[in-house]
Amino acid sequence: GAVVSQHPSRVICKSGTSVKIECRSLDFQATTMFWYRQFPKQSLMLMATSNEGSKATYEQGVEKDKFLINHASLTLSTLTVTSAHPEDSSFYICSARWLAGTDTQYFGPGTRLTVL
Amino acid sequence: QKEVEQNSGPLSVPEGAIASLNCTYSDRGSQSFFWYRQYSGKSPELIMSIYSNGDKEDGRFTAQLNKASQYVSLLIRDSQPSDSATYLCAGRNAGGTSYGKLTFGQGTILTVHP
């Protein structure tokens, strides 16, 4: 149990385009999901906390208009990187909190974004 | 000062040895702690969670928590080359507005050599 999927696993896009990443909890309901970004050889950096049915809470320094988060259901959250630029190239990872179960965060497999 | 700090690596141990990974935290409000393993190019995978003082064992892994000393550790017995990865320590504050947000350490790279 406690499986989280992400789609796509890898995306390459041109500068200026927008990219949507989906995060799904497959076998549990997640009222809270988290979005992280990880640059090579660095630790995870939390970008935002996403709660079902409400606005996301962004960490300091993360532009909410650039990284749009929608958590429309208890099993799906999406991150849209708008007008992507090469510096947005990174490994984006979501996690979902299984509050009713183990009360632990489970991570998706990640999405590697490359902006040309 | 970082809220969660891990002992600087990389850590290298021979196959079959015990690997000891350490973590300290500064937020006394942190109630729950987690160890994740991350292979290169992959996302973190949960290994252990620990909520109470003392030891918690799961197979070859033992997590230890000492809230008075604000110290968390992970012991890996009979280390295998497949254990080679980055190990992330994370703490969670029980505060109501945090929604279970985790604070991660910088990670310790473990290499188990044959």
CSV table of C-alpha atoms in Angstrom, one decimal:
chain,number,residue,atom,x,y,z
A,1,GLY,CA,0.0,0.0,0.0
A,2,ALA,CA,0.8,3.7,0.1
A,3,VAL,CA,1.8,4.1,-3.6
A,4,VAL,CA,2.2,7.5,-5.1
A,5,SER,CA,2.6,8.0,-8.9
A,6,GLN,CA,3.8,11.0,-10.9
A,7,HIS,CA,3.4,11.7,-14.5
A,8,PRO,CA,5.3,12.4,-16.6
A,9,SER,CA,8.6,10.9,-15.4
A,10,ARG,CA,10.7,12.9,-17.7
A,11,VAL,CA,9.9,16.0,-19.8
A,12,ILE,CA,12.0,18.1,-22.1
A,13,CYS,CA,10.5,21.4,-23.3
A,14,LYS,CA,11.4,24.7,-24.9
A,15,SER,CA,12.0,27.8,-22.9
A,16,GLY,CA,8.7,29.8,-22.4
A,17,THR,CA,6.4,26.8,-22.5
A,18,SER,CA,4.3,25.5,-19.5
A,19,VAL,CA,4.6,22.1,-18.1
A,20,LYS,CA,2.1,20.2,-16.0
A,21,ILE,CA,3.1,17.5,-13.6
A,22,GLU,CA,0.5,15.2,-12.0
A,23,CYS,CA,0.8,13.5,-8.6
A,24,ARG,CA,-1.6,10.8,-7.6
A,25,SER,CA,-2.0,8.7,-4.5
A,26,LEU,CA,-3.1,5.4,-5.8
A,27,ASP,CA,-4.4,3.4,-2.8
A,28,PHE,CA,-5.1,6.0,-0.2
A,29,GLN,CA,-6.6,9.4,0.2
A,30,ALA,CA,-4.2,12.3,0.7
A,31,THR,CA,-5.7,15.5,2.1
A,32,THR,CA,-2.2,17.0,2.0
A,33,MET,CA,0.4,16.7,-0.7
A,34,PHE,CA,3.8,18.3,-0.9
A,35,TRP,CA,5.9,19.5,-3.8
A,36,TYR,CA,9.7,19.4,-3.7
A,37,ARG,CA,12.5,20.3,-6.0
A,38,GLN,CA,15.9,18.8,-5.9
A,39,PHE,CA,19.0,20.0,-7.8
A,40,PRO,CA,22.0,17.7,-8.4
A,41,LYS,CA,23.9,16.7,-5.3
A,42,GLN,CA,21.6,18.8,-3.1
A,43,SER,CA,18.9,17.8,-0.6
A,44,LEU,CA,15.2,18.2,-1.1
A,45,MET,CA,13.8,21.7,-1.1
A,46,LEU,CA,10.1,22.0,-0.1
A,47,MET,CA,8.3,24.3,-2.6
A,48,ALA,CA,4.7,24.2,-1.3
A,49,THR,CA,2.1,22.4,0.7
A,50,SER,CA,-1.1,21.5,-1.1
A,51,ASN,CA,-4.3,20.8,0.7
A,52,GLU,CA,-7.4,19.4,-1.0
A,53,GLY,CA,-9.9,22.1,-1.8
A,54,SER,CA,-7.8,25.1,-0.6
A,55,LYS,CA,-5.0,27.3,-1.9
A,56,ALA,CA,-1.5,25.9,-1.6
A,57,THR,CA,0.9,27.3,0.9
A,58,TYR,CA,4.2,28.3,-0.7
A,59,GLU,CA,7.6,28.4,1.0
A,60,GLN,CA,9.5,31.6,1.2
A,61,GLY,CA,11.2,32.5,-2.1
A,62,VAL,CA,8.9,30.3,-4.3
A,63,GLU,CA,6.9,32.2,-6.8
A,64,LYS,CA,3.3,31.2,-6.6
A,65,ASP,CA,2.4,32.6,-10.0
A,66,LYS,CA,5.2,30.6,-11.6
A,67,PHE,CA,4.5,27.3,-9.9
A,68,LEU,CA,0.8,26.8,-10.0
A,69,ILE,CA,-0.6,24.1,-7.7
A,70,ASN,CA,-4.0,22.6,-7.8
A,71,HIS,CA,-5.3,19.9,-5.4
A,72,ALA,CA,-8.7,19.2,-6.8
A,73,SER,CA,-9.4,15.8,-5.2
A,74,LEU,CA,-8.1,13.6,-2.4
A,75,THR,CA,-5.9,11.7,-4.8
A,76,LEU,CA,-4.6,14.2,-7.3
A,77,SER,CA,-2.5,17.3,-7.1
A,78,THR,CA,-0.9,19.1,-10.1
A,79,LEU,CA,2.1,21.4,-10.4
A,80,THR,CA,2.3,23.6,-13.4
A,81,VAL,CA,5.6,25.3,-14.2
A,82,THR,CA,4.6,28.3,-16.2
A,83,SER,CA,6.8,30.0,-18.8
A,84,ALA,CA,9.6,27.6,-17.9
A,85,HIS,CA,13.2,28.7,-18.3
A,86,PRO,CA,16.5,26.7,-18.2
A,87,GLU,CA,17.0,27.5,-14.5
A,88,ASP,CA,13.8,25.7,-13.8
A,89,SER,CA,15.4,22.4,-14.9
A,90,SER,CA,15.4,20.2,-11.9
A,91,PHE,CA,14.0,17.0,-10.4
A,92,TYR,CA,10.5,17.7,-9.1
A,93,ILE,CA,9.1,15.3,-6.5
A,94,CYS,CA,5.7,15.1,-4.9
A,95,SER,CA,4.8,13.4,-1.7
A,96,ALA,CA,1.4,12.5,-0.1
A,97,ARG,CA,0.6,12.3,3.5
A,98,TRP,CA,-1.4,9.2,4.5
A,99,LEU,CA,-3.0,10.8,7.6
A,100,ALA,CA,-5.6,8.1,8.2
A,101,GLY,CA,-3.1,5.3,7.9
A,102,THR,CA,0.5,5.5,9.0
A,103,ASP,CA,0.6,9.3,9.1
A,104,THR,CA,3.7,9.3,7.0
A,105,GLN,CA,4.7,11.0,3.8
A,106,TYR,CA,5.2,8.7,0.7
A,107,PHE,CA,7.1,10.0,-2.3
A,108,GLY,CA,6.3,9.8,-5.9
A,109,PRO,CA,9.0,8.6,-8.3
A,110,GLY,CA,9.8,12.2,-9.4
A,111,THR,CA,9.7,14.1,-12.7
A,112,ARG,CA,12.9,15.2,-14.3
A,113,LEU,CA,12.3,18.5,-16.2
A,114,THR,CA,14.8,19.8,-18.7
A,115,VAL,CA,14.1,23.2,-20.2
A,116,LEU,CA,16.1,24.0,-23.4
B,1,GLN,CA,22.0,26.7,12.3
B,2,LYS,CA,20.0,24.2,10.3
B,3,GLU,CA,17.0,22.7,12.0
B,4,VAL,CA,18.1,19.1,11.1
B,5,GLU,CA,21.7,18.3,10.7
B,6,GLN,CA,23.3,15.0,9.7
B,7,ASN,CA,26.8,13.8,10.2
B,8,SER,CA,28.9,14.8,7.3
B,9,GLY,CA,29.7,12.1,4.9
B,10,PRO,CA,30.5,10.4,2.9
B,11,LEU,CA,30.5,7.3,5.0
B,12,SER,CA,32.2,4.2,3.8
B,13,VAL,CA,31.9,0.8,5.4
B,14,PRO,CA,32.9,-2.7,4.4
B,15,GLU,CA,30.2,-5.3,3.5
B,16,GLY,CA,28.9,-7.0,6.6
B,17,ALA,CA,29.7,-4.1,8.9
B,18,ILE,CA,27.4,-1.9,10.9
B,19,ALA,CA,26.7,1.5,9.4
B,20,SER,CA,25.8,4.3,11.8
B,21,LEU,CA,24.0,7.4,10.6
B,22,ASN,CA,23.4,10.3,12.9
B,23,CYS,CA,21.1,13.2,13.0
B,24,THR,CA,20.5,16.1,15.4
B,25,TYR,CA,17.6,18.5,15.5
B,26,SER,CA,17.1,21.9,17.0
B,27,ASP,CA,13.2,22.2,17.1
B,28,ARG,CA,12.0,20.8,20.4
B,29,GLY,CA,8.5,20.8,18.9
B,30,SER,CA,9.5,18.0,16.5
B,31,GLN,CA,7.7,14.9,17.6
B,32,SER,CA,8.2,12.4,14.8
B,33,PHE,CA,11.2,11.4,12.9
B,34,PHE,CA,11.8,9.6,9.6
B,35,TRP,CA,14.7,8.0,7.8
B,36,TYR,CA,14.5,7.9,4.0
B,37,ARG,CA,16.8,6.2,1.5
B,38,GLN,CA,17.5,7.9,-1.8
B,39,TYR,CA,19.3,6.1,-4.6
B,40,SER,CA,21.0,8.3,-7.2
B,41,GLY,CA,18.4,9.7,-9.7
B,42,LYS,CA,15.5,8.3,-7.7
B,43,SER,CA,13.0,9.7,-5.2
B,44,PRO,CA,13.2,9.1,-1.4
B,45,GLU,CA,11.9,5.8,0.0
B,46,LEU,CA,10.8,5.5,3.6
B,47,ILE,CA,12.8,3.1,5.7
B,48,MET,CA,11.8,3.8,9.3
B,49,SER,CA,9.7,6.1,11.3
B,50,ILE,CA,10.1,6.6,15.1
B,51,TYR,CA,8.0,8.6,17.5
B,52,SER,CA,9.0,7.6,21.0
B,53,ASN,CA,12.3,7.6,22.9
B,54,GLY,CA,14.3,4.4,22.6
B,55,ASP,CA,15.0,1.9,19.8
B,56,LYS,CA,12.8,0.6,17.0
B,57,GLU,CA,14.0,-2.3,15.0
B,58,ASP,CA,12.9,-3.5,11.5
B,59,GLY,CA,15.0,-6.2,10.0
B,60,ARG,CA,18.5,-5.0,9.6
B,61,PHE,CA,17.6,-1.4,10.5
B,62,THR,CA,17.4,0.1,14.0
B,63,ALA,CA,16.3,3.6,14.6
B,64,GLN,CA,17.1,5.3,17.9
B,65,LEU,CA,15.5,8.5,19.3
B,66,ASN,CA,16.6,10.5,22.3
B,67,LYS,CA,14.4,13.6,22.6
B,68,ALA,CA,16.3,14.9,25.6
B,69,SER,CA,19.5,15.0,23.6
B,70,GLN,CA,17.6,15.9,20.3
B,71,TYR,CA,19.3,13.0,18.6
B,72,VAL,CA,18.2,10.5,16.1
B,73,SER,CA,20.2,7.7,14.6
B,74,LEU,CA,19.9,4.8,12.1
B,75,LEU,CA,22.0,1.6,12.4
B,76,ILE,CA,22.2,-0.7,9.5
B,77,ARG,CA,23.5,-4.1,10.4
B,78,ASP,CA,25.2,-6.5,8.0
B,79,SER,CA,25.5,-3.7,5.4
B,80,GLN,CA,25.2,-4.7,1.8
B,81,PRO,CA,26.4,-3.0,-1.3
B,82,SER,CA,22.8,-2.4,-2.2
B,83,ASP,CA,22.5,-0.2,0.9
B,84,SER,CA,24.8,2.3,-0.8
B,85,ALA,CA,22.7,5.4,-1.1
B,86,THR,CA,22.0,8.8,0.4
B,87,TYR,CA,20.1,8.6,3.7
B,88,LEU,CA,17.9,11.5,4.7
B,89,CYS,CA,16.8,12.2,8.2
B,90,ALA,CA,13.6,14.2,8.6
B,91,GLY,CA,11.7,15.7,11.5
B,92,ARG,CA,8.1,16.6,11.8
B,93,ASN,CA,6.6,19.3,14.0
B,94,ALA,CA,3.2,18.5,15.6
B,95,GLY,CA,2.1,22.2,15.1
B,96,GLY,CA,-1.4,22.6,13.7
B,97,THR,CA,-0.6,24.7,10.7
B,98,SER,CA,2.3,22.7,9.4
B,99,TYR,CA,0.1,19.9,7.9
B,100,GLY,CA,2.8,17.4,8.6
B,101,LYS,CA,5.6,19.3,6.8
B,102,LEU,CA,8.9,17.5,7.1
B,103,THR,CA,12.3,19.2,7.7
B,104,PHE,CA,15.1,17.3,6.0
B,105,GLY,CA,18.7,17.1,6.8
B,106,GLN,CA,21.3,17.5,4.0
B,107,GLY,CA,21.7,13.7,3.7
B,108,THR,CA,24.6,11.4,4.3
B,109,ILE,CA,26.1,9.4,1.5
B,110,LEU,CA,26.7,5.8,2.4
B,111,THR,CA,29.0,3.5,0.4
B,112,VAL,CA,29.2,-0.1,1.3
B,113,HIS,CA,32.2,-1.7,-0.4
B,114,PRO,CA,32.6,-5.4,-1.1
